[in-house]
PDB file of C-alpha atoms in Angstrom:
ATOM      1  CA  MET A  32    -213.393 -83.444  26.329  1.00 56.00           C
ATOM      2  CA  GLY A  33    -210.529 -84.951  25.938  1.00 85.00           C
ATOM      3  CA  TYR A  34    -207.661 -84.491  28.643  1.00 94.00           C
ATOM      4  CA  ARG A  35    -203.991 -83.670  27.795  1.00 96.00           C
ATOM      5  CA  VAL A  36    -201.735 -85.479  30.608  1.00 98.00           C
ATOM      6  CA  ALA A  37    -198.062 -85.159  31.412  1.00 98.00           C
ATOM      7  CA  ILE A  38    -196.205 -87.288  33.938  1.00 98.00           C
ATOM      8  CA  ILE A  39    -193.827 -85.862  36.353  1.00 98.00           C
ATOM      9  CA  GLY A  40    -191.114 -89.115  37.323  1.00 97.00           C
ATOM     10  CA  ALA A  41    -190.267 -92.208  34.742  1.00 95.00           C
ATOM     11  CA  GLY A  42    -189.795 -94.498  37.821  1.00 91.00           C
ATOM     12  CA  ALA A  43    -191.355 -97.595  37.791  1.00 90.00           C
ATOM     13  CA  VAL A  44    -194.840 -96.826  38.990  1.00 94.00           C
ATOM     14  CA  ALA A  45    -195.134 -94.342  35.959  1.00 94.00           C
ATOM     15  CA  GLN A  46    -195.209 -96.932  33.673  1.00 93.00           C
ATOM     16  CA  ARG A  47    -198.631 -98.218  35.334  1.00 95.00           C
ATOM     17  CA  HIS A  48    -199.818 -95.037  34.667  1.00 96.00           C
ATOM     18  CA  LEU A  49    -198.941 -94.780  31.072  1.00 95.00           C
ATOM     19  CA  GLU A  50    -200.432 -97.956  30.586  1.00 94.00           C
ATOM     20  CA  ALA A  51    -203.657 -96.715  32.512  1.00 95.00           C
ATOM     21  CA  LEU A  52    -203.558 -93.692  29.475  1.00 94.00           C
ATOM     22  CA  THR A  53    -203.338 -96.072  26.616  1.00 93.00           C
ATOM     23  CA  LYS A  54    -206.303 -98.200  28.055  1.00 94.00           C
ATOM     24  CA  MET A  55    -208.537 -94.657  28.611  1.00 93.00           C
ATOM     25  CA  GLY A  56    -207.598 -93.002  25.361  1.00 91.00           C
ATOM     26  CA  LEU A  57    -206.624 -90.125  27.008  1.00 92.00           C
ATOM     27  CA  GLN A  58    -203.578 -87.886  25.434  1.00 91.00           C
ATOM     28  CA  GLY A  59    -199.942 -88.349  26.917  1.00 94.00           C
ATOM     29  CA  VAL A  60    -198.111 -85.351  25.896  1.00 97.00           C
ATOM     30  CA  ALA A  61    -195.229 -85.346  27.693  1.00 97.00           C
ATOM     31  CA  ILE A  62    -193.054 -86.882  30.903  1.00 97.00           C
ATOM     32  CA  ALA A  63    -190.313 -85.565  33.113  1.00 98.00           C
ATOM     33  CA  ASP A  64    -187.414 -87.322  34.802  1.00 97.00           C
ATOM     34  CA  ILE A  65    -183.817 -85.578  35.798  1.00 97.00           C
ATOM     35  CA  ASP A  66    -182.302 -88.690  34.379  1.00 96.00           C
ATOM     36  CA  GLN A  67    -182.690 -87.856  30.679  1.00 95.00           C
ATOM     37  CA  ASP A  68    -182.266 -91.635  29.475  1.00 95.00           C
ATOM     38  CA  ARG A  69    -185.092 -92.945  31.932  1.00 94.00           C
ATOM     39  CA  ALA A  70    -187.266 -90.066  30.445  1.00 95.00           C
ATOM     40  CA  GLN A  71    -186.302 -90.884  26.856  1.00 94.00           C
ATOM     41  CA  GLN A  72    -186.920 -94.537  27.549  1.00 93.00           C
ATOM     42  CA  ALA A  73    -190.430 -93.923  29.084  1.00 91.00           C
ATOM     43  CA  ALA A  74    -191.518 -91.690  26.156  1.00 92.00           C
ATOM     44  CA  MET A  75    -190.204 -94.104  23.899  1.00 88.00           C
ATOM     45  CA  GLY A  76    -192.965 -95.450  21.492  1.00 72.00           C
ATOM     46  CA  SER A  77    -195.797 -93.438  23.213  1.00 79.00           C
ATOM     47  CA  GLY A  78    -195.652 -90.587  21.264  1.00 84.00           C
ATOM     48  CA  MET A  79    -194.930 -88.383  24.567  1.00 95.00           C
ATOM     49  CA  ASN A  80    -192.464 -86.002  24.538  1.00 96.00           C
ATOM     50  CA  PRO A  81    -189.222 -86.368  27.227  1.00 97.00           C
ATOM     51  CA  TYR A  82    -188.215 -83.616  29.514  1.00 98.00           C
ATOM     52  CA  THR A  83    -185.273 -83.441  32.143  1.00 97.00           C
ATOM     53  CA  ASP A  84    -187.177 -80.368  34.006  1.00 98.00           C
ATOM     54  CA  TYR A  85    -190.959 -80.817  34.808  1.00 98.00           C
ATOM     55  CA  ARG A  86    -190.835 -76.823  34.717  1.00 98.00           C
ATOM     56  CA  GLU A  87    -190.044 -76.416  31.271  1.00 98.00           C
ATOM     57  CA  MET A  88    -192.230 -79.530  30.764  1.00 98.00           C
ATOM     58  CA  ILE A  89    -195.344 -77.916  32.156  1.00 97.00           C
ATOM     59  CA  GLY A  90    -194.805 -74.374  30.266  1.00 96.00           C
ATOM     60  CA  MET A  91    -194.142 -75.812  27.254  1.00 96.00           C
ATOM     61  CA  GLU A  92    -196.916 -78.585  26.998  1.00 97.00           C
ATOM     62  CA  GLN A  93    -199.676 -76.732  29.301  1.00 96.00           C
ATOM     63  CA  PRO A  94    -201.031 -80.282  29.761  1.00 97.00           C
ATOM     64  CA  ASP A  95    -204.462 -80.581  31.758  1.00 98.00           C
ATOM     65  CA  ILE A  96    -203.568 -82.969  34.271  1.00 98.00           C
ATOM     66  CA  ALA A  97    -200.108 -83.944  35.870  1.00 98.00           C
ATOM     67  CA  VAL A  98    -199.409 -87.320  36.970  1.00 98.00           C
ATOM     68  CA  ILE A  99    -196.555 -86.794  39.943  1.00 98.00           C
ATOM     69  CA  THR A 100    -194.682 -90.189  40.721  1.00 98.00           C
ATOM     70  CA  LEU A 101    -191.603 -88.724  42.523  1.00 98.00           C
ATOM     71  CA  PRO A 102    -190.177 -89.408  45.855  1.00 98.00           C
ATOM     72  CA  HIS A 103    -192.143 -88.567  48.951  1.00 98.00           C
ATOM     73  CA  PHE A 104    -189.927 -85.685  49.831  1.00 98.00           C
ATOM     74  CA  LEU A 105    -190.653 -83.927  46.428  1.00 98.00           C
ATOM     75  CA  HIS A 106    -194.378 -84.111  46.605  1.00 98.00           C
ATOM     76  CA  LYS A 107    -195.156 -80.677  48.158  1.00 98.00           C
ATOM     77  CA  GLU A 108    -192.581 -78.864  46.058  1.00 98.00           C
ATOM     78  CA  VAL A 109    -193.976 -79.929  42.817  1.00 98.00           C
ATOM     79  CA  ALA A 110    -197.526 -80.163  43.567  1.00 98.00           C
ATOM     80  CA  VAL A 111    -197.586 -76.740  44.933  1.00 98.00           C
ATOM     81  CA  TRP A 112    -195.976 -75.747  41.555  1.00 97.00           C
ATOM     82  CA  CYS A 113    -198.021 -77.818  39.330  1.00 98.00           C
ATOM     83  CA  ALA A 114    -201.221 -76.080  41.014  1.00 98.00           C
ATOM     84  CA  ARG A 115    -199.755 -72.581  40.810  1.00 98.00           C
ATOM     85  CA  HIS A 116    -199.728 -73.224  36.968  1.00 97.00           C
ATOM     86  CA  GLY A 117    -203.237 -74.650  36.442  1.00 97.00           C
ATOM     87  CA  CYS A 118    -203.008 -78.381  36.434  1.00 98.00           C
ATOM     88  CA  HIS A 119    -205.300 -80.979  37.944  1.00 98.00           C
ATOM     89  CA  MET A 120    -203.211 -83.494  39.311  1.00 98.00           C
ATOM     90  CA  LEU A 121    -202.831 -87.321  40.466  1.00 98.00           C
ATOM     91  CA  LEU A 122    -200.475 -87.341  43.080  1.00 98.00           C
ATOM     92  CA  GLU A 123    -198.917 -90.619  44.409  1.00 98.00           C
ATOM     93  CA  LYS A 124    -199.428 -91.532  47.914  1.00 97.00           C
ATOM     94  CA  PRO A 125    -198.701 -90.773  50.634  1.00 98.00           C
ATOM     95  CA  MET A 126    -199.638 -86.852  49.964  1.00 98.00           C
ATOM     96  CA  ALA A 127    -196.462 -85.735  51.783  1.00 98.00           C
ATOM     97  CA  LEU A 128    -193.909 -86.238  54.296  1.00 98.00           C
ATOM     98  CA  ASN A 129    -196.324 -84.530  57.257  1.00 97.00           C
ATOM     99  CA  ARG A 130    -199.196 -82.664  58.200  1.00 97.00           C
ATOM    100  CA  GLU A 131    -197.703 -79.378  57.182  1.00 97.00           C
ATOM    101  CA  GLU A 132    -196.671 -79.674  53.677  1.00 98.00           C
ATOM    102  CA  CYS A 133    -200.404 -81.487  52.937  1.00 98.00           C
ATOM    103  CA  ASP A 134    -201.758 -77.859  54.110  1.00 98.00           C
ATOM    104  CA  GLU A 135    -199.826 -76.481  51.750  1.00 98.00           C
ATOM    105  CA  ILE A 136    -200.500 -78.320  48.915  1.00 98.00           C
ATOM    106  CA  SER A 137    -204.482 -78.184  49.704  1.00 98.00           C
ATOM    107  CA  GLN A 138    -203.767 -74.543  50.074  1.00 98.00           C
ATOM    108  CA  ALA A 139    -202.483 -74.351  46.399  1.00 98.00           C
ATOM    109  CA  VAL A 140    -205.409 -76.386  45.120  1.00 98.00           C
ATOM    110  CA  ALA A 141    -208.059 -74.132  46.774  1.00 98.00           C
ATOM    111  CA  GLU A 142    -206.493 -71.021  45.635  1.00 98.00           C
ATOM    112  CA  ASN A 143    -206.060 -72.218  41.764  1.00 98.00           C
ATOM    113  CA  GLN A 144    -209.327 -73.959  41.801  1.00 98.00           C
ATOM    114  CA  VAL A 145    -207.843 -77.306  40.499  1.00 98.00           C
ATOM    115  CA  LYS A 146    -208.654 -81.015  41.478  1.00 98.00           C
ATOM    116  CA  LEU A 147    -205.857 -83.319  43.460  1.00 98.00           C
ATOM    117  CA  MET A 148    -206.644 -86.517  43.540  1.00 98.00           C
ATOM    118  CA  VAL A 149    -203.884 -88.792  45.766  1.00 98.00           C
ATOM    119  CA  GLY A 150    -203.208 -92.414  44.649  1.00 97.00           C
ATOM    120  CA  HIS A 151    -204.758 -94.332  47.313  1.00 97.00           C
ATOM    121  CA  THR A 152    -205.141 -97.388  45.292  1.00 96.00           C
ATOM    122  CA  GLN A 153    -206.952 -99.373  47.859  1.00 96.00           C
ATOM    123  CA  HIS A 154    -210.139 -98.064  47.101  1.00 96.00           C
ATOM    124  CA  TYR A 155    -210.189 -99.905  43.337  1.00 96.00           C
ATOM    125  CA  LEU A 156    -209.319-103.406  44.207  1.00 97.00           C
ATOM    126  CA  ALA A 157    -211.657-105.811  43.820  1.00 96.00           C
ATOM    127  CA  GLU A 158    -211.482-107.660  47.032  1.00 97.00           C
ATOM    128  CA  ASN A 159    -211.650-104.271  48.918  1.00 97.00           C
ATOM    129  CA  ARG A 160    -214.193-103.187  47.098  1.00 97.00           C
ATOM    130  CA  LYS A 161    -217.030-106.302  47.521  1.00 97.00           C
ATOM    131  CA  ALA A 162    -215.777-106.410  51.109  1.00 97.00           C
ATOM    132  CA  LYS A 163    -217.056-102.683  51.775  1.00 97.00           C
ATOM    133  CA  GLU A 164    -220.379-103.664  49.679  1.00 97.00           C
ATOM    134  CA  ILE A 165    -221.109-106.484  51.916  1.00 97.00           C
ATOM    135  CA  LEU A 166    -220.054-104.588  55.039  1.00 97.00           C
ATOM    136  CA  ALA A 167    -222.426-101.635  53.704  1.00 96.00           C
ATOM    137  CA  ALA A 168    -225.209-103.720  53.263  1.00 96.00           C
ATOM    138  CA  GLY A 169    -225.465-104.838  56.721  1.00 95.00           C
ATOM    139  CA  GLU A 170    -225.357-108.495  56.674  1.00 90.00           C
ATOM    140  CA  LEU A 171    -222.795-109.177  58.986  1.00 96.00           C
ATOM    141  CA  GLY A 172    -223.801-106.513  61.242  1.00 97.00           C
ATOM    142  CA  ASP A 173    -221.507-104.108  63.157  1.00 96.00           C
ATOM    143  CA  PRO A 174    -217.696-104.092  62.953  1.00 97.00           C
ATOM    144  CA  VAL A 175    -216.085-105.209  66.044  1.00 97.00           C
ATOM    145  CA  MET A 176    -212.447-105.537  65.212  1.00 98.00           C
ATOM    146  CA  ILE A 177    -210.327-105.298  61.780  1.00 98.00           C
ATOM    147  CA  GLN A 178    -206.376-106.566  61.326  1.00 98.00           C
ATOM    148  CA  ASP A 179    -204.470-105.980  58.266  1.00 98.00           C
ATOM    149  CA  THR A 180    -201.176-108.139  58.043  1.00 98.00           C
ATOM    150  CA  ARG A 181    -198.365-107.503  55.483  1.00 97.00           C
ATOM    151  CA  HIS A 182    -195.297-109.217  54.989  1.00 97.00           C
ATOM    152  CA  LEU A 183    -193.246-108.083  52.028  1.00 96.00           C
ATOM    153  CA  TYR A 184    -189.283-108.124  51.748  1.00 97.00           C
ATOM    154  CA  TYR A 185    -188.600-104.530  51.911  1.00 98.00           C
ATOM    155  CA  TYR A 186    -184.676-104.345  51.393  1.00 97.00           C
ATOM    156  CA  HIS A 187    -184.453-105.843  47.725  1.00 94.00           C
ATOM    157  CA  ARG A 188    -181.628-103.881  45.751  1.00 94.00           C
ATOM    158  CA  ASP A 189    -184.039-102.648  43.002  1.00 93.00           C
ATOM    159  CA  ARG A 190    -185.511-100.223  45.484  1.00 96.00           C
ATOM    160  CA  PRO A 191    -183.940 -96.981  45.131  1.00 96.00           C
ATOM    161  CA  ASP A 192    -181.710 -95.295  48.001  1.00 97.00           C
ATOM    162  CA  TRP A 193    -184.170 -92.654  48.629  1.00 97.00           C
ATOM    163  CA  PHE A 194    -186.877 -95.468  50.741  1.00 98.00           C
ATOM    164  CA  PHE A 195    -184.186 -95.964  53.278  1.00 98.00           C
ATOM    165  CA  GLU A 196    -183.537 -92.468  54.101  1.00 98.00           C
ATOM    166  CA  LYS A 197    -186.295 -90.966  56.781  1.00 97.00           C
ATOM    167  CA  LYS A 198    -185.444 -87.506  55.697  1.00 97.00           C
ATOM    168  CA  ARG A 199    -186.570 -88.061  52.025  1.00 98.00           C
ATOM    169  CA  ALA A 200    -188.850 -91.024  52.399  1.00 98.00           C
ATOM    170  CA  GLY A 201    -190.720 -89.802  55.727  1.00 98.00           C
ATOM    171  CA  GLY A 202    -190.068 -93.383  57.436  1.00 98.00           C
ATOM    172  CA  GLY A 203    -189.930 -96.681  56.281  1.00 98.00           C
ATOM    173  CA  ILE A 204    -192.325 -99.908  55.821  1.00 98.00           C
ATOM    174  CA  LEU A 205    -195.053 -98.251  57.572  1.00 98.00           C
ATOM    175  CA  MET A 206    -194.978 -94.672  55.388  1.00 98.00           C
ATOM    176  CA  ASN A 207    -194.745 -97.009  52.263  1.00 96.00           C
ATOM    177  CA  LEU A 208    -196.954 -99.950  52.554  1.00 96.00           C
ATOM    178  CA  GLY A 209    -198.609 -98.738  56.139  1.00 97.00           C
ATOM    179  CA  ALA A 210    -200.213 -95.856  54.168  1.00 97.00           C
ATOM    180  CA  HIS A 211    -201.940 -98.461  52.380  1.00 97.00           C
ATOM    181  CA  SER A 212    -203.242-100.332  55.427  1.00 97.00           C
ATOM    182  CA  ILE A 213    -204.448 -97.256  57.078  1.00 98.00           C
ATOM    183  CA  ASP A 214    -206.342 -95.759  53.829  1.00 98.00           C
ATOM    184  CA  LYS A 215    -208.099 -99.483  53.697  1.00 98.00           C
ATOM    185  CA  ILE A 216    -209.152 -99.537  57.389  1.00 98.00           C
ATOM    186  CA  GLN A 217    -210.513 -95.843  57.080  1.00 98.00           C
ATOM    187  CA  TRP A 218    -212.191 -96.232  53.363  1.00 98.00           C
ATOM    188  CA  LEU A 219    -213.596 -99.883  54.501  1.00 97.00           C
ATOM    189  CA  THR A 220    -215.247 -98.588  57.288  1.00 97.00           C
ATOM    190  CA  ASP A 221    -216.164 -95.428  56.864  1.00 96.00           C
ATOM    191  CA  SER A 222    -214.408 -94.142  59.831  1.00 97.00           C
ATOM    192  CA  ARG A 223    -210.902 -92.289  60.975  1.00 98.00           C
ATOM    193  CA  ILE A 224    -208.368 -93.835  63.204  1.00 98.00           C
ATOM    194  CA  THR A 225    -208.441 -91.538  66.325  1.00 98.00           C
ATOM    195  CA  LYS A 226    -206.038 -93.599  68.753  1.00 97.00           C
ATOM    196  CA  VAL A 227    -202.568 -95.190  68.133  1.00 98.00           C
ATOM    197  CA  LYS A 228    -199.869 -97.079  69.749  1.00 98.00           C
ATOM    198  CA  ALA A 229    -196.884 -98.346  68.118  1.00 98.00           C
ATOM    199  CA  SER A 230    -193.905-100.279  68.233  1.00 98.00           C
ATOM    200  CA  LEU A 231    -191.442-100.121  65.316  1.00 98.00           C
ATOM    201  CA  SER A 232    -188.167-102.450  64.328  1.00 98.00           C
ATOM    202  CA  PHE A 233    -185.087-101.243  62.775  1.00 98.00           C
ATOM    203  CA  HIS A 234    -182.908-104.315  61.879  1.00 98.00           C
ATOM    204  CA  GLY A 235    -182.570-103.827  58.248  1.00 96.00           C
ATOM    205  CA  ASP A 236    -179.337-103.663  56.443  1.00 94.00           C
ATOM    206  CA  ARG A 237    -179.940-100.282  54.638  1.00 94.00           C
ATOM    207  CA  GLY A 238    -180.839 -96.630  55.747  1.00 97.00           C
ATOM    208  CA  ASP A 239    -182.500 -95.228  58.940  1.00 97.00           C
ATOM    209  CA  VAL A 240    -185.667 -96.430  58.520  1.00 98.00           C
ATOM    210  CA  GLU A 241    -187.903 -99.109  59.801  1.00 98.00           C
ATOM    211  CA  GLY A 242    -188.247-102.601  58.402  1.00 98.00           C
ATOM    212  CA  SER A 243    -191.344-103.649  60.829  1.00 98.00           C
ATOM    213  CA  GLY A 244    -194.214-102.340  62.934  1.00 98.00           C
ATOM    214  CA  THR A 245    -197.297-103.528  64.988  1.00 98.00           C
ATOM    215  CA  VAL A 246    -199.782-100.873  65.495  1.00 98.00           C
ATOM    216  CA  PHE A 247    -202.465-100.877  68.057  1.00 98.00           C
ATOM    217  CA  MET A 248    -205.475 -98.301  66.814  1.00 98.00           C
ATOM    218  CA  GLU A 249    -208.976 -97.232  67.531  1.00 98.00           C
ATOM    219  CA  THR A 250    -211.186 -96.087  65.067  1.00 98.00           C
ATOM    220  CA  SER A 251    -213.783 -93.250  65.153  1.00 97.00           C
ATOM    221  CA  LYS A 252    -216.580 -95.884  65.160  1.00 96.00           C
ATOM    222  CA  GLY A 253    -214.880 -97.211  68.381  1.00 96.00           C
ATOM    223  CA  PHE A 254    -213.747-100.679  67.453  1.00 97.00           C
ATOM    224  CA  PRO A 255    -210.136-101.951  67.532  1.00 98.00           C
ATOM    225  CA  ALA A 256    -208.105-101.954  64.549  1.00 98.00           C
ATOM    226  CA  THR A 257    -204.267-103.678  64.331  1.00 98.00           C
ATOM    227  CA  LEU A 258    -201.792-103.566  61.654  1.00 98.00           C
ATOM    228  CA  PHE A 259    -198.931-105.881  61.574  1.00 98.00           C
ATOM    229  CA  GLN A 260    -196.000-105.480  58.940  1.00 98.00           C
ATOM    230  CA  SER A 261    -192.731-106.473  58.392  1.00 98.00           C
ATOM    231  CA  GLY A 262    -189.761-106.395  55.705  1.00 98.00           C
ATOM    232  CA  TYR A 263    -187.548-108.968  56.614  1.00 98.00           C
ATOM    233  CA  PRO A 264    -187.154-112.031  55.232  1.00 97.00           C
ATOM    234  CA  GLY A 265    -190.085-114.724  55.150  1.00 95.00           C
ATOM    235  CA  ALA A 266    -192.798-115.820  53.685  1.00 96.00           C
ATOM    236  CA  PRO A 267    -195.311-112.499  51.748  1.00 95.00           C
ATOM    237  CA  LYS A 268    -198.310-112.340  53.016  1.00 96.00           C
ATOM    238  CA  ASN A 269    -201.193-109.747  52.359  1.00 96.00           C
ATOM    239  CA  GLU A 270    -204.426-110.337  54.506  1.00 97.00           C
ATOM    240  CA  THR A 271    -207.226-108.441  55.899  1.00 98.00           C
ATOM    241  CA  GLU A 272    -209.757-109.967  58.491  1.00 98.00           C
ATOM    242  CA  LEU A 273    -212.925-108.189  59.368  1.00 98.00           C
ATOM    243  CA  ILE A 274    -214.795-109.318  62.594  1.00 98.00           C
ATOM    244  CA  CYS A 275    -218.410-108.433  63.160  1.00 98.00           C
ATOM    245  CA  THR A 276    -221.036-109.281  65.218  1.00 97.00           C
ATOM    246  CA  LYS A 277    -222.680-111.536  62.893  1.00 97.00           C
ATOM    247  CA  GLY A 278    -220.109-112.517  61.184  1.00 97.00           C
ATOM    248  CA  MET A 279    -216.386-112.866  60.075  1.00 98.00           C
ATOM    249  CA  LEU A 280    -214.796-111.816  56.443  1.00 98.00           C
ATOM    250  CA  LYS A 281    -211.198-112.339  55.270  1.00 98.00           C
ATOM    251  CA  TRP A 282    -209.617-111.536  52.194  1.00 98.00           C
ATOM    252  CA  GLY A 283    -206.086-110.821  50.178  1.00 95.00           C
ATOM    253  CA  ALA A 284    -205.903-108.618  47.094  1.00 89.00           C
ATOM    254  CA  GLY A 285    -205.821-110.616  43.997  1.00 90.00           C
ATOM    255  CA  GLU A 286    -206.488-114.064  46.202  1.00 94.00           C
ATOM    256  CA  GLY A 287    -209.770-113.992  47.100  1.00 97.00           C
ATOM    257  CA  LEU A 288    -212.601-113.212  49.351  1.00 98.00           C
ATOM    258  CA  TRP A 289    -213.902-115.519  52.073  1.00 98.00           C
ATOM    259  CA  LEU A 290    -217.030-115.135  54.364  1.00 98.00           C
ATOM    260  CA  SER A 291    -218.357-117.011  57.484  1.00 97.00           C
ATOM    261  CA  ARG A 292    -221.493-116.618  59.541  1.00 94.00           C
ATOM    262  CA  GLY A 293    -220.683-118.748  62.057  1.00 90.00           C
ATOM    263  CA  GLY A 294    -218.718-121.783  60.807  1.00 90.00           C
ATOM    264  CA  ASP A 295    -216.031-122.034  58.158  1.00 94.00           C
ATOM    265  CA  TYR A 296    -215.211-119.567  55.633  1.00 96.00           C
ATOM    266  CA  ARG A 297    -216.492-119.940  52.223  1.00 97.00           C
ATOM    267  CA  GLN A 298    -215.539-118.090  49.281  1.00 97.00           C
ATOM    268  CA  VAL A 299    -217.156-115.202  47.951  1.00 97.00           C
ATOM    269  CA  PRO A 300    -217.495-114.473  44.250  1.00 96.00           C
ATOM    270  CA  VAL A 301    -215.746-111.195  43.259  1.00 96.00           C
ATOM    271  CA  ASP A 302    -215.739-109.083  39.915  1.00 91.00           C
ATOM    272  CA  ASP A 303    -213.058-109.369  37.425  1.00 90.00           C
ATOM    273  CA  GLN A 304    -210.351-106.690  38.597  1.00 90.00           C
ATOM    274  CA  ARG A 305    -210.239-103.488  36.696  1.00 94.00           C
ATOM    275  CA  ASP A 306    -207.028-101.993  36.336  1.00 96.00           C
ATOM    276  CA  PRO A 307    -207.111 -99.719  39.835  1.00 96.00           C
ATOM    277  CA  PHE A 308    -204.437 -96.990  37.977  1.00 97.00           C
ATOM    278  CA  VAL A 309    -207.382 -96.526  35.526  1.00 97.00           C
ATOM    279  CA  LEU A 310    -210.439 -96.518  37.897  1.00 97.00           C
ATOM    280  CA  GLN A 311    -208.057 -93.646  39.813  1.00 96.00           C
ATOM    281  CA  LEU A 312    -207.721 -91.633  36.624  1.00 97.00           C
ATOM    282  CA  GLU A 313    -211.308 -92.308  36.153  1.00 97.00           C
ATOM    283  CA  GLU A 314    -212.584 -91.064  39.065  1.00 97.00           C
ATOM    284  CA  LEU A 315    -210.318 -87.982  38.502  1.00 98.00           C
ATOM    285  CA  VAL A 316    -211.444 -87.135  35.041  1.00 97.00           C
ATOM    286  CA  THR A 317    -215.003 -87.219  36.840  1.00 97.00           C
ATOM    287  CA  SER A 318    -214.350 -85.177  39.213  1.00 98.00           C
ATOM    288  CA  ILE A 319    -213.053 -82.477  36.767  1.00 97.00           C
ATOM    289  CA  GLN A 320    -216.276 -82.858  34.520  1.00 97.00           C
ATOM    290  CA  GLU A 321    -218.742 -82.525  37.636  1.00 97.00           C
ATOM    291  CA  ASP A 322    -216.563 -79.894  39.364  1.00 97.00           C
ATOM    292  CA  ARG A 323    -216.424 -81.585  42.776  1.00 98.00           C
ATOM    293  CA  GLU A 324    -213.774 -83.485  45.044  1.00 97.00           C
ATOM    294  CA  PRO A 325    -212.314 -86.331  43.784  1.00 97.00           C
ATOM    295  CA  GLU A 326    -212.707 -89.754  46.430  1.00 94.00           C
ATOM    296  CA  CYS A 327    -209.178 -89.585  47.265  1.00 96.00           C
ATOM    297  CA  SER A 328    -208.883 -85.894  48.183  1.00 98.00           C
ATOM    298  CA  GLY A 329    -206.091 -84.120  49.259  1.00 98.00           C
ATOM    299  CA  GLU A 330    -208.358 -83.611  52.803  1.00 97.00           C
ATOM    300  CA  TYR A 331    -208.876 -87.233  52.893  1.00 98.00           C
ATOM    301  CA  ALA A 332    -205.090 -87.668  52.349  1.00 98.00           C
ATOM    302  CA  ARG A 333    -204.145 -85.673  55.124  1.00 98.00           C
ATOM    303  CA  THR A 334    -206.076 -87.998  57.846  1.00 98.00           C
ATOM    304  CA  VAL A 335    -203.617 -90.763  56.445  1.00 98.00           C
ATOM    305  CA  VAL A 336    -200.514 -88.818  56.852  1.00 98.00           C
ATOM    306  CA  SER A 337    -201.656 -87.664  60.366  1.00 97.00           C
ATOM    307  CA  VAL A 338    -201.834 -91.037  61.194  1.00 98.00           C
ATOM    308  CA  LEU A 339    -198.548 -92.259  60.101  1.00 98.00           C
ATOM    309  CA  GLU A 340    -196.955 -89.132  62.076  1.00 97.00           C
ATOM    310  CA  ILE A 341    -198.458 -90.182  65.261  1.00 97.00           C
ATOM    311  CA  ILE A 342    -197.162 -93.812  64.609  1.00 98.00           C
ATOM    312  CA  TYR A 343    -193.557 -92.617  64.572  1.00 98.00           C
ATOM    313  CA  CYS A 344    -194.141 -90.341  67.714  1.00 97.00           C
ATOM    314  CA  SER A 345    -196.205 -93.143  69.290  1.00 97.00           C
ATOM    315  CA  HIS A 346    -193.086 -95.289  69.010  1.00 98.00           C
ATOM    316  CA  LYS A 347    -190.599 -92.959  69.762  1.00 97.00           C
ATOM    317  CA  THR A 348    -192.630 -91.703  73.403  1.00 97.00           C
ATOM    318  CA  GLY A 349    -193.951 -95.272  74.356  1.00 97.00           C
ATOM    319  CA  ARG A 350    -196.827 -93.825  74.644  1.00 97.00           C
ATOM    320  CA  GLU A 351    -200.478 -94.077  72.976  1.00 97.00           C
ATOM    321  CA  LEU A 352    -201.580 -90.814  71.399  1.00 97.00           C
ATOM    322  CA  VAL A 353    -204.478 -89.165  70.301  1.00 96.00           C
ATOM    323  CA  VAL A 354    -204.232 -88.458  66.522  1.00 95.00           C
ATOM    324  CA  GLY A 355    -204.600 -84.702  65.905  1.00 81.00           C
ATOM    325  CA  ARG A 356    -203.514 -83.282  69.107  1.00 72.00           C
ATOM    326  CA  GLY A 357    -200.097 -82.182  67.831  1.00 57.00           C
ATOM    327  CA  GLU A 358    -198.018 -84.623  69.444  1.00 55.00           C
ATOM    328  CA  THR A 359    -195.790 -84.967  66.601  1.00 51.00           C
ATOM    329  CA  SER A 360    -193.577 -82.662  67.924  1.00 59.00           C
ATOM    330  CA  CYS A 361    -191.879 -85.072  69.656  1.00 69.00           C
TER     331      CYS A 361
END
């Protein structure tokens, strides 16, 4: 069966979804953005119809799938509306600003019997998939600790202003890039983050969001995880290191994967990287065809948002907090 796809939001990430549609041979019917010029430019050459109102677009085009690539504060409103109008959805991460918004989306999805997949692309990066395969095979024993480090200049002028407003973005570098790290740790180790102690900094020259964070966490399997992120000037770095009882792994997306069983690291062959935006869209389509929950379901994506909420609360209170105990009222 062919699926008709509409995109809501014509920002930078929308181009990746447009490319994925082309690679998969899916029919992109329309794209909506409140900026008419941007909608027209995104639609140009693709045969898609441009709109400035997503509601009008959904009503006129009746797509099977809506790809939502909007600022975080719009996720709940648009996802609920699309669910109520019968659209399956691929929703960019984070799922929403908080757990309550996640629950509203999930309720609408369940009531209208549509599928929701949240765009946690870490599941579809070649090095991450190979690391998970090695860990699942048991050759390195049990996990002892995992550390994820991400340094990337966050305050560049091309980043839209809403990213730097907490009420619209939900937070800064942790809400945006930290969501990837939390997802990666949980998915890779088949666990959930259960405890958090966080320390953030606010030295950026834009907005009221954090520019760095150090987060000490504990997983449901009992081993610690640490997260280090900085958006200030410096050398970029994107590295994960996993220490197990019988060896170690370290890797970086697009850079390679290395393994040690007691000596120096040696590089491990990794399959060629397929476009993660294609892989996640394939997973959504398959979940629709098989009438099952997609891998990155709303239920799973809510766990990532829960940890993010606790990170901000832990920093504010200065305490280690347990995920899921309602401390986010701080």
